[in-house]
Short mmCIF file of C-alpha atoms and ligand atoms in Angstrom, two decimals:
data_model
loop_
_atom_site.label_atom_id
_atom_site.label_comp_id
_atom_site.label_asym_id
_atom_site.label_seq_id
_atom_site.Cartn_x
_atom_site.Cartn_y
_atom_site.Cartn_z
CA UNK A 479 -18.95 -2.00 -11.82
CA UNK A 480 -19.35 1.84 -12.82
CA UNK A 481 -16.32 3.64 -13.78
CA UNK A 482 -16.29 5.93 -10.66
CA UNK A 483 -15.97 2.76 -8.82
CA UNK A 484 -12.92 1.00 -10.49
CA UNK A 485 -10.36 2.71 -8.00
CA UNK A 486 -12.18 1.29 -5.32
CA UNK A 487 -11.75 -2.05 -6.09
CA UNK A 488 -8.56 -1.49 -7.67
CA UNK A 489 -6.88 -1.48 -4.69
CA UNK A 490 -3.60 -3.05 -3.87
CA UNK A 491 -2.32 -6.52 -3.26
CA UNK A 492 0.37 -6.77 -0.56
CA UNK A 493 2.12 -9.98 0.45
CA UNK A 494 2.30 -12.74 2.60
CA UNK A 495 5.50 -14.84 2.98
CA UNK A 496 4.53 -16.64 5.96
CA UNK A 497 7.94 -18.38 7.48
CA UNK A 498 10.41 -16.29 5.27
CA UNK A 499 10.97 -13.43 7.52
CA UNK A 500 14.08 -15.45 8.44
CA UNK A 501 15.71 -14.89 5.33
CA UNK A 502 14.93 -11.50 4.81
CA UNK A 503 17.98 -9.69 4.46
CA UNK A 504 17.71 -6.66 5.68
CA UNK A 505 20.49 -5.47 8.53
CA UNK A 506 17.79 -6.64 11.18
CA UNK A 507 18.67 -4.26 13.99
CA UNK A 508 22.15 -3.47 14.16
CA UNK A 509 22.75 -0.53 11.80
CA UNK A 510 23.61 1.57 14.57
CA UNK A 511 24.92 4.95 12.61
CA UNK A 512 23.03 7.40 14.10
CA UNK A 513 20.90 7.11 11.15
CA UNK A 514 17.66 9.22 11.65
CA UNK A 515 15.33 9.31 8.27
CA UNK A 516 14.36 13.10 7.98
CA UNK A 517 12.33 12.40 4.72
CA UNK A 518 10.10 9.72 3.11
CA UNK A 519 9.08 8.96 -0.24
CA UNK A 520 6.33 6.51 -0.85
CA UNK A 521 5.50 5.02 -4.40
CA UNK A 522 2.54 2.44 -5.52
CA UNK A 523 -1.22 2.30 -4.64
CA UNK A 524 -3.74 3.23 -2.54
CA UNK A 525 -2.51 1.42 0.37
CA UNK A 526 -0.06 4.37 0.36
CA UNK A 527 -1.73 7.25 -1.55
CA UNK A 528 -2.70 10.14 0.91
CA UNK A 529 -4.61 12.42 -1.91
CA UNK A 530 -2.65 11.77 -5.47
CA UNK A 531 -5.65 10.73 -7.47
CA UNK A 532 -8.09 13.25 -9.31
CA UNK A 533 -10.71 14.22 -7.43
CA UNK A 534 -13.32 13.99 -10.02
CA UNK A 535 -11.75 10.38 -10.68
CA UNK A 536 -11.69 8.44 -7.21
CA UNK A 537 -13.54 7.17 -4.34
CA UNK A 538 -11.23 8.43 -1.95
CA UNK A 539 -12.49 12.07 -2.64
CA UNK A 540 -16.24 11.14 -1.63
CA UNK A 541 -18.32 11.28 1.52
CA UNK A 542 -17.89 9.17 3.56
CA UNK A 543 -14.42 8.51 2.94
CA UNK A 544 -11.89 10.63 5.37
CA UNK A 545 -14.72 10.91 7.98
CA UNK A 546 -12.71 9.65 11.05
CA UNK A 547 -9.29 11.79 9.60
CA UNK A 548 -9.66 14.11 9.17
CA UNK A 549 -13.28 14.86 9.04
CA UNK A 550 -14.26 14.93 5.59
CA UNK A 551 -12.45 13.02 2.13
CA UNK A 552 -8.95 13.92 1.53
CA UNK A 553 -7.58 11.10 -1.03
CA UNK A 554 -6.90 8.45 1.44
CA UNK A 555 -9.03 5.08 0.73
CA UNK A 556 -9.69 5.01 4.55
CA UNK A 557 -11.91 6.81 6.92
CA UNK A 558 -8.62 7.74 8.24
CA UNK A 559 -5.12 7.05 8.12
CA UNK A 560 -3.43 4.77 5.91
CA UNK A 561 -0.24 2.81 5.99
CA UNK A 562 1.71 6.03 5.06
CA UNK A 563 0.69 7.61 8.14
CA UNK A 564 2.07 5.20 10.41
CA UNK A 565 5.17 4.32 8.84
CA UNK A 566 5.83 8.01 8.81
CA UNK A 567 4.68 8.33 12.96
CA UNK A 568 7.43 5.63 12.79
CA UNK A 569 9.78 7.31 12.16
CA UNK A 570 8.84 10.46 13.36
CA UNK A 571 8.66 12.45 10.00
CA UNK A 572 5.52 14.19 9.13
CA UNK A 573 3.15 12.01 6.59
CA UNK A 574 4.69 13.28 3.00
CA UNK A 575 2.97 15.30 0.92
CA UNK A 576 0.69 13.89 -2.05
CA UNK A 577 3.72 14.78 -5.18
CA UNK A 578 0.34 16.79 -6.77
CA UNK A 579 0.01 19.80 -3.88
CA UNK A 580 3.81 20.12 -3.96
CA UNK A 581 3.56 23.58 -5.05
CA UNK A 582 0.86 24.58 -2.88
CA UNK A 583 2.58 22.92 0.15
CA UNK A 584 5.58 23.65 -0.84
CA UNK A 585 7.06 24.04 3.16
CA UNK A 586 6.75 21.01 3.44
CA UNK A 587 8.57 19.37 0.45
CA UNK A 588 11.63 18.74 3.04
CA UNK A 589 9.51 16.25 5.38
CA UNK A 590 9.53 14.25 1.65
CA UNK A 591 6.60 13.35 -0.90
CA UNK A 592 4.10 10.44 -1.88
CA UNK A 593 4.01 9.60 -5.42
CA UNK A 594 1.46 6.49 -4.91
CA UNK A 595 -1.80 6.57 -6.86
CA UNK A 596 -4.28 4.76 -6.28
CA UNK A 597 -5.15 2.07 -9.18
CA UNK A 598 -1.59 1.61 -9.98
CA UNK A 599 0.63 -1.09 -10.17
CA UNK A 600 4.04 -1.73 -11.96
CA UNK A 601 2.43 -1.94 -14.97
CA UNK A 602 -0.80 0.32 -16.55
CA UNK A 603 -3.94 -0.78 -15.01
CA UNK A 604 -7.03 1.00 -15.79
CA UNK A 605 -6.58 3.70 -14.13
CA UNK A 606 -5.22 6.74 -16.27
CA UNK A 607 -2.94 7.57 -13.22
CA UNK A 608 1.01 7.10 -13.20
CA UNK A 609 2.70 3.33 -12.97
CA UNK A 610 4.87 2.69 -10.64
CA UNK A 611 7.98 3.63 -13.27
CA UNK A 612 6.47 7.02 -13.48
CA UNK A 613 6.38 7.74 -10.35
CA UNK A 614 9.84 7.17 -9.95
CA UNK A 615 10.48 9.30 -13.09
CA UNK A 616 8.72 12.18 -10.81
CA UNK A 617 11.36 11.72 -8.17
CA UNK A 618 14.50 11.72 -10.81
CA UNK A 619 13.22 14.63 -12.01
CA UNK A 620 12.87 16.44 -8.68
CA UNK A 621 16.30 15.52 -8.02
CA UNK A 622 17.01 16.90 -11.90
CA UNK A 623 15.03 19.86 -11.21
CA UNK A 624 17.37 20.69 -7.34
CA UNK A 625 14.28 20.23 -5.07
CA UNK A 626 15.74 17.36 -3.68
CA UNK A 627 19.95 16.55 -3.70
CA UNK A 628 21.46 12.81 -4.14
CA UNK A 629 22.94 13.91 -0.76
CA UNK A 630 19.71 14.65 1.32
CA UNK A 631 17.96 11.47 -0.42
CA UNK A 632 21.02 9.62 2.02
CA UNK A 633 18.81 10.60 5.02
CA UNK A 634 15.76 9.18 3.11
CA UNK A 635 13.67 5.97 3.47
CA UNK A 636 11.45 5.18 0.89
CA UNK A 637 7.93 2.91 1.13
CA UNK A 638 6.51 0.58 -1.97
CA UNK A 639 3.35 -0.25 -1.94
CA UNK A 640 1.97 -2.99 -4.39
CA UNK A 641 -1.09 -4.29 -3.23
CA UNK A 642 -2.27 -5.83 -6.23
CA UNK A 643 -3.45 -4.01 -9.16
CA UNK A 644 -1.55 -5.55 -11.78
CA UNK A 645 -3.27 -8.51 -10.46
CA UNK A 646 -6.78 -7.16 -10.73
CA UNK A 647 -6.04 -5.86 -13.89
CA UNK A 648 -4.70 -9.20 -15.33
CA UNK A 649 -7.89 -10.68 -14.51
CA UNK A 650 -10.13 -7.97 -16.06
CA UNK A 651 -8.77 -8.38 -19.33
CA UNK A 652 -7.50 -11.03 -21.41
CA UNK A 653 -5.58 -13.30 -18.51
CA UNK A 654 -5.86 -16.75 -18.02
CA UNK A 655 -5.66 -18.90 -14.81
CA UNK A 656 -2.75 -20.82 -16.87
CA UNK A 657 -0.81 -17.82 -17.55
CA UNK A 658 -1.07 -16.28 -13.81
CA UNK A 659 1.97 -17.48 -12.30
CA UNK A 660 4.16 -16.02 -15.01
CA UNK A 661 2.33 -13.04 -14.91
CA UNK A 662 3.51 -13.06 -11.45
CA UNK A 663 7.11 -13.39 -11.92
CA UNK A 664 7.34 -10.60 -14.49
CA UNK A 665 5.35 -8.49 -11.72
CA UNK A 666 7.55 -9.01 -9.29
CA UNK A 667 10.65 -8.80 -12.02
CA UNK A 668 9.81 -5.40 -12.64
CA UNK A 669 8.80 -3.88 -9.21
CA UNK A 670 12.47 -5.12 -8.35
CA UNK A 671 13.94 -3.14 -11.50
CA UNK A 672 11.59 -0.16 -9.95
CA UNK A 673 13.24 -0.54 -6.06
CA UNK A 674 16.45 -0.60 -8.06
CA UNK A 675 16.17 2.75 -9.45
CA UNK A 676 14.83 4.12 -6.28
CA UNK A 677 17.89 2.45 -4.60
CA UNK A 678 20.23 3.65 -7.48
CA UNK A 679 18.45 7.67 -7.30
CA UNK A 680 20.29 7.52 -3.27
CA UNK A 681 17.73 6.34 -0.91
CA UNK A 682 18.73 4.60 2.22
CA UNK A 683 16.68 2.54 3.07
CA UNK A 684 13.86 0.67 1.11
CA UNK A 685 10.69 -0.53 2.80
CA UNK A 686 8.60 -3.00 0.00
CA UNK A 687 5.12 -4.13 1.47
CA UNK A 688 4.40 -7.67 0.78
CA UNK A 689 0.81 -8.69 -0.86
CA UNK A 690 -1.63 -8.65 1.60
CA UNK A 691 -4.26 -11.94 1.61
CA UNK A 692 -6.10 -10.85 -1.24
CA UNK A 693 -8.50 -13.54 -0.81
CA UNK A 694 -9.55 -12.25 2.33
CA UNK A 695 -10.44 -8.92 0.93
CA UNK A 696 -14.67 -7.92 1.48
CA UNK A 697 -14.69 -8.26 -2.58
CA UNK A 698 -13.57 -11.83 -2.41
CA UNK A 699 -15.13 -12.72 1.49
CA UNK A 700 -19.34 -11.88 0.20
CA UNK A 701 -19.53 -14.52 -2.12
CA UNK A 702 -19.10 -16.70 1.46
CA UNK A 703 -21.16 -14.11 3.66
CA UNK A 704 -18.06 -12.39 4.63
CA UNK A 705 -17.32 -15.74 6.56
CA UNK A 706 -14.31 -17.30 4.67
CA UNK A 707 -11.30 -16.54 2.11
CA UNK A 708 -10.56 -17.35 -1.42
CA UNK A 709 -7.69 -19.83 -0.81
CA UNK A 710 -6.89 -19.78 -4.83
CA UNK A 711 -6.12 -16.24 -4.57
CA UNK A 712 -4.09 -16.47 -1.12
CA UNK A 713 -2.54 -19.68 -2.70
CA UNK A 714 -1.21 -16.88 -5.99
CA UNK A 715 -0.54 -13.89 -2.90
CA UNK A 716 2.23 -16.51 -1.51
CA UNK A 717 4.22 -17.08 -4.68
CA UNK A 718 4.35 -13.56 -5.26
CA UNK A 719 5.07 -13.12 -1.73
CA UNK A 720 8.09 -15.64 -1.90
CA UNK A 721 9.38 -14.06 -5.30
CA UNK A 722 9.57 -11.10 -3.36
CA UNK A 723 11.24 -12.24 -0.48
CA UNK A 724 13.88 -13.76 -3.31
CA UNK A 725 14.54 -10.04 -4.88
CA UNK A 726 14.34 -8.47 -2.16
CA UNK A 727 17.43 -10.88 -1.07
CA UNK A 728 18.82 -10.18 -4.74
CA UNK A 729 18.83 -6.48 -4.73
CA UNK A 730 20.93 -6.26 -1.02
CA UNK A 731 23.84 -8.89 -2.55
CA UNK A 732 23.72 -6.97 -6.11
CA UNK A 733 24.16 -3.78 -3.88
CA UNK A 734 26.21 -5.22 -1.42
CA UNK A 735 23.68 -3.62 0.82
CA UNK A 736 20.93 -4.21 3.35
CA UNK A 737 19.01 -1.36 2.09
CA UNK A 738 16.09 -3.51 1.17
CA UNK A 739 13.26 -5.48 3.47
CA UNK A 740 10.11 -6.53 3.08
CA UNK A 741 7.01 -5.53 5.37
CA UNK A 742 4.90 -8.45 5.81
CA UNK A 743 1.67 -7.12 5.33
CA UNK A 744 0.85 -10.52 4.78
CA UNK A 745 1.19 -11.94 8.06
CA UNK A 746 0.03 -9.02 9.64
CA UNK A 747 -3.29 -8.93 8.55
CA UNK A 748 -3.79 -12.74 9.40
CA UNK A 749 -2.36 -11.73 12.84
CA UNK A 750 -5.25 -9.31 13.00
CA UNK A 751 -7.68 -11.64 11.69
CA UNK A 752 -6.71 -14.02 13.88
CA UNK A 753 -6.95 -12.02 16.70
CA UNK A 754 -3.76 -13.23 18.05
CA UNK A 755 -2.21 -9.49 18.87
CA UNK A 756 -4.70 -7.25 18.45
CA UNK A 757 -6.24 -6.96 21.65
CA UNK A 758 -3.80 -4.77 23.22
CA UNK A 759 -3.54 -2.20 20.92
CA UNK A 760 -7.23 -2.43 19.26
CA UNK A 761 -10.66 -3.23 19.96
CA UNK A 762 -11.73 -6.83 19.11
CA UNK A 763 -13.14 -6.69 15.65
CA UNK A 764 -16.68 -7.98 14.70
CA UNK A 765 -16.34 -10.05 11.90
CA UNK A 766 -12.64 -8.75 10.27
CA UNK A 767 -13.77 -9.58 6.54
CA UNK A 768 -16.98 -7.44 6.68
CA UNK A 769 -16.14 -4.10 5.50
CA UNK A 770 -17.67 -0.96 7.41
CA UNK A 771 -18.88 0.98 3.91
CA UNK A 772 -20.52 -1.00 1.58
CA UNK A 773 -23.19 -0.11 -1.76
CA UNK A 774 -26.57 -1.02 -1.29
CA UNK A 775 -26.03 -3.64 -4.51
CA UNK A 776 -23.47 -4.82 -6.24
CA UNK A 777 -23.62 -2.40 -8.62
CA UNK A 778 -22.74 0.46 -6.14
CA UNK A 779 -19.60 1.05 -3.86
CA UNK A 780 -18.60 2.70 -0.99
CA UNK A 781 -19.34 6.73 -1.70
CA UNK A 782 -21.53 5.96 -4.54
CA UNK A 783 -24.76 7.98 -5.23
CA UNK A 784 -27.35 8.13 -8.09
CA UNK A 785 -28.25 10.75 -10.06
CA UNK A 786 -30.20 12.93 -7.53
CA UNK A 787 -27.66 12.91 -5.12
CA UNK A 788 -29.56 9.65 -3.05
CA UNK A 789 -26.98 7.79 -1.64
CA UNK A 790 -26.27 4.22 -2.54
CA UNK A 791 -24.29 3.08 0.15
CA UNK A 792 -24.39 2.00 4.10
CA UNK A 793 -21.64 2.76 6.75
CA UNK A 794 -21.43 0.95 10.20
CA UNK A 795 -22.48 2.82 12.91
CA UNK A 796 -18.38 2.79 14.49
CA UNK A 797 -15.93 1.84 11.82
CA UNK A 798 -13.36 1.57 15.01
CA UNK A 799 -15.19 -2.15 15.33
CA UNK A 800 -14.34 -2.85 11.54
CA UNK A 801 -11.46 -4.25 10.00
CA UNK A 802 -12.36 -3.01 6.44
CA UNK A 803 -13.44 0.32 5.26
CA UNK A 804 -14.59 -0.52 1.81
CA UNK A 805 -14.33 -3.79 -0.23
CA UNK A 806 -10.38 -3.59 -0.21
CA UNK A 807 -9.20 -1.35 1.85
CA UNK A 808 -8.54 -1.42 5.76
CA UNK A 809 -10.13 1.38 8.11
CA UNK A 810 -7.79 3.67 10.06
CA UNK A 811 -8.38 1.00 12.92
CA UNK A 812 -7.54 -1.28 10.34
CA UNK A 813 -4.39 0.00 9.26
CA UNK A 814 -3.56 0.46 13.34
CA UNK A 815 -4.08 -2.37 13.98
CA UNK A 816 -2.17 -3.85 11.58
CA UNK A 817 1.18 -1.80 12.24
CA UNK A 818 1.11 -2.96 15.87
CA UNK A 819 1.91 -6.38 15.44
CA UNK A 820 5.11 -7.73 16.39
CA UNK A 821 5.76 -9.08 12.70
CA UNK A 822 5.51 -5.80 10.96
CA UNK A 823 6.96 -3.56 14.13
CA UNK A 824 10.00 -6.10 13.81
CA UNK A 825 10.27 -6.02 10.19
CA UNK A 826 9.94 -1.81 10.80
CA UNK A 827 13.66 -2.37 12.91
CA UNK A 828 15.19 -2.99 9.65
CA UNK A 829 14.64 1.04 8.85
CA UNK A 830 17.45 2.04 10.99
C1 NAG B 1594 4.58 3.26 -17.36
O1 NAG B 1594 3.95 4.34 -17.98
C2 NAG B 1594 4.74 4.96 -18.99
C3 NAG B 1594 4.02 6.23 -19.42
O2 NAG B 1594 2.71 5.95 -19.80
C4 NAG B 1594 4.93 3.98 -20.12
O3 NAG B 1594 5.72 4.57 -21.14
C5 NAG B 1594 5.67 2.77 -19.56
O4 NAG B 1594 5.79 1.78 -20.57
C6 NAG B 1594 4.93 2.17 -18.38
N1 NAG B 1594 5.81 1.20 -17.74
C7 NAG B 1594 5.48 -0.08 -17.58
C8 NAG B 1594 6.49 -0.94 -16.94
O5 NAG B 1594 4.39 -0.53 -17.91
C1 NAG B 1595 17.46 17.34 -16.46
O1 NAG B 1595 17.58 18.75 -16.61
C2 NAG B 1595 18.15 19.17 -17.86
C3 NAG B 1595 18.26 20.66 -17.86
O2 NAG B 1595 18.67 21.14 -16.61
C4 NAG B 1595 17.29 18.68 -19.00
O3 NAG B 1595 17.90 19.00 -20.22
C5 NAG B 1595 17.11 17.16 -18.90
O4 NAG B 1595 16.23 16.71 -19.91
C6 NAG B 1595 16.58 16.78 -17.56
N1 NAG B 1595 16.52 15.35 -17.45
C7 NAG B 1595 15.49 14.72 -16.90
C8 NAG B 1595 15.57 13.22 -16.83
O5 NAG B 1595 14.51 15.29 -16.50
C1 NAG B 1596 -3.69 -9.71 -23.81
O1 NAG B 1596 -3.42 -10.23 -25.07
C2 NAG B 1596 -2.60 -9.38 -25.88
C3 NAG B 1596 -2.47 -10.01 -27.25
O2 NAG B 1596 -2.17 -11.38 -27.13
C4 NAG B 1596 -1.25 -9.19 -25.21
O3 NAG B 1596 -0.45 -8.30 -25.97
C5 NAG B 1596 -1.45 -8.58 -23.83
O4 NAG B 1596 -0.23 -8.49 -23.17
C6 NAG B 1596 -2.43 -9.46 -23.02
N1 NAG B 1596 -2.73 -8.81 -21.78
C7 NAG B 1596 -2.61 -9.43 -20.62
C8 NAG B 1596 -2.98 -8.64 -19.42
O5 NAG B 1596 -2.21 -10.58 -20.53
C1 NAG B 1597 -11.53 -17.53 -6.07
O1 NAG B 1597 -10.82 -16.63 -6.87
C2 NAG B 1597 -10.57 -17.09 -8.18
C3 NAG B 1597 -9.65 -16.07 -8.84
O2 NAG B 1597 -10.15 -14.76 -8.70
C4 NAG B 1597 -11.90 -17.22 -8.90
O3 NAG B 1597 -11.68 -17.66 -10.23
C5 NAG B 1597 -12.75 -18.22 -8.15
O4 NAG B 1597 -14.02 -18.30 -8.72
C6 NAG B 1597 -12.87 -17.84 -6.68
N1 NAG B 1597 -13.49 -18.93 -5.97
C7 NAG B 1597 -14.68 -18.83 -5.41
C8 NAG B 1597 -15.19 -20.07 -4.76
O5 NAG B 1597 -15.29 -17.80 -5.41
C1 NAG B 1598 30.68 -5.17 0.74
O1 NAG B 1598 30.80 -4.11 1.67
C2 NAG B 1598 31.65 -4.41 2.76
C3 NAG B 1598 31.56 -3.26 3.74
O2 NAG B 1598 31.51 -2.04 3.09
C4 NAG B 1598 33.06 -4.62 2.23
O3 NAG B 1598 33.93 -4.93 3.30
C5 NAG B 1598 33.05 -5.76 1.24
O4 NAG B 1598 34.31 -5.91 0.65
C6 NAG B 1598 32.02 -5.51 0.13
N1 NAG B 1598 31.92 -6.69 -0.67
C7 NAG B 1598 31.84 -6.62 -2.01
C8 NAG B 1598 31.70 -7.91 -2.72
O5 NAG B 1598 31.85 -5.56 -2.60
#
């Protein structure tokens, strides 16, 4: 895979924890203070990321990406919106600005800001961009620096998104099937140290996406014709999924809180798959693990050209019909689709 390509696939895991939502602390529905979030801050990947990364660096920048919203590439892996976007529509905030145009968009600094780059995880990946700790150092210094005050952060939700690269990155270098649920543990080990600090910096309320079925993903689904998942790599999404479900439960006793829940991207996107939901709020997809953008060979991605300009990539005629936008990441239909079902519009109650 070329090296324009890596954020592509780099994507994020998010989490599954199919049958846990019971024990997800989390306030459920009766925090009735009259809370009502007037900023959001989102940290992680590019499940989240709404134009951090360098344009000369990631997919999200190229044609065709960005050509449903909002017309032409703008940073978000999508044609359109992403998760960000609808979590923010949630709550009826504006989408935060990406933490690199803060001084050009400076007005809007008071709606909040995304720190999430895509490629990242908690750890490095291999991406040059800013782990997960680092963006959180961004935020502390904000706060440091009097753009933001502990007080104001009190009328602040936050959003994590970690949809897998730690995992992807594991794989790509030196670690071994053997070693991968450990490697899990200490992933999940430190993204709870990181919703700590966000916790500890005066955020209400903290919204952690679970790991989405990363065997599902187009990347893992064309080795079987786009027809079936990897069930070794969905079987690896659940334990992380359940470790997080365990911190998340950690973190609210430690801070004698419910300021912590987990979205269950997990179980939304098989809700999707499965059809189950969707049809209300979304057309019926064609096949859900075919992605819409695609390189003409595996040695091309989504946005890829040579070097006359040809391109080396095909998009679907309506990317509404497609679950997937590119090998890993869901299409603004997609994401839509996916924020309408019952399991992650109940776990969204948990924000007030
Ligand atoms: C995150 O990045 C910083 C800066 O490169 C590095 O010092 C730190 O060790 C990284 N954190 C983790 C948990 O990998
Ligand atoms: C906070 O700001 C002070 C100066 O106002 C500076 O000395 C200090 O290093 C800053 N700390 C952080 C974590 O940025
Ligand atoms: C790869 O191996 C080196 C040396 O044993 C170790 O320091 C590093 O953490 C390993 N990387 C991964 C991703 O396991
Ligand atoms: C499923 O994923 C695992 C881990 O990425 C990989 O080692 C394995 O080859 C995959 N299975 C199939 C049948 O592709
Ligand atoms: C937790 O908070 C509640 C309500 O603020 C309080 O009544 C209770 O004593 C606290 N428990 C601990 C262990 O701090």
């Amino acid at each position: 895979m070329d090296t324009p390509n890596l954020l592509c696939s780099f994507f994020f895991f998010f989490s599954l924890f199919l049958g846990h939502q019971q024990h997800v602390v989390g306030g459920s529905s009766v925090f009735l203070s009259g809370f009502g979030p007037k900023m959001m801050f989102v940290f992680g990947d590019s499940y989240a990321d709404t134009g951090n990364n360098k344009k000369t660096l990631a997919s999200s920048w190229k044609i065709p990406y960005g050509i449903t919203f909002p017309g032409k590439p703008a940073g978000r892996f999508s044609d359109g919106r992403v998760l960000t976007d609808y979590v923010a529509g949630y709550l009826r905030v504006k989408t935060p600005i990406p933490y690199r145009w803060r001084k050009q968009l400076a007005g809007r600094v008071k709606y909040g800001m995304n720190f999430a780059y895509g490629g990242t995880g908690v750890f490095d990946t291999l991406v040059p961009e800013p782990n997960m700790s680092t963006q959180i150092d961004f935020l502390q210094q904000l706060l440091n620096d009097s753009v933001y005050s502990k007080r104001s952060l009190k009328t602040s939700v936050a959003l994590v998104s970690l949809a897998g690269n730690d995992y992807s990155n594991y794989l790509a270098t030196n670690g071994s099937a053997a070693g991968f649920p450990a490697f899990i543990g200490s992933v999940v080990n430190q993204l709870k140290v990181n919703l700590k600090r966000i916790h500890d910096s005066g955020v209400r309320k903290i919204a952690v996406s679970a790991l989405q079925p990363l065997g599902c993903l187009p990347r893992s689904t064309a080795l079987f014709a786009f027809e079936q998942c990897n069930g070794t790599e969905n079987m690896l999404v659940e334990l992380h999924n359940q470790l997080l479900v365990q911190a998340v439960n950690d973190l609210d006793k430690q801070t004698n809180s419910s300021s912590f829940f987990v979205l269950d991207i997990y179980n939304a996107f098989w809700d999707v798959f499965n059809q189950k939901q969707a049809r209300q709020v979304s057309p019926t997809f064609e096949n859900p693990f075919e992605p819409c953008c695609a390189g003409v060979s595996a040695a091309f991605s989504c946005g890829s050209v040579d070097e006359n300009g040809v391109k080396k990539y095909t998009v679907c005629w309506n990317p509404k019909l497609r679950f997937f936008w590119d090998t890993v990441h869901p299409t603004q239909e997609g994401w839509r689709a996916v924020y309408s079902t019952p399991v992650l519009q109940n776990n969204l109650k948990q924000i007030w």
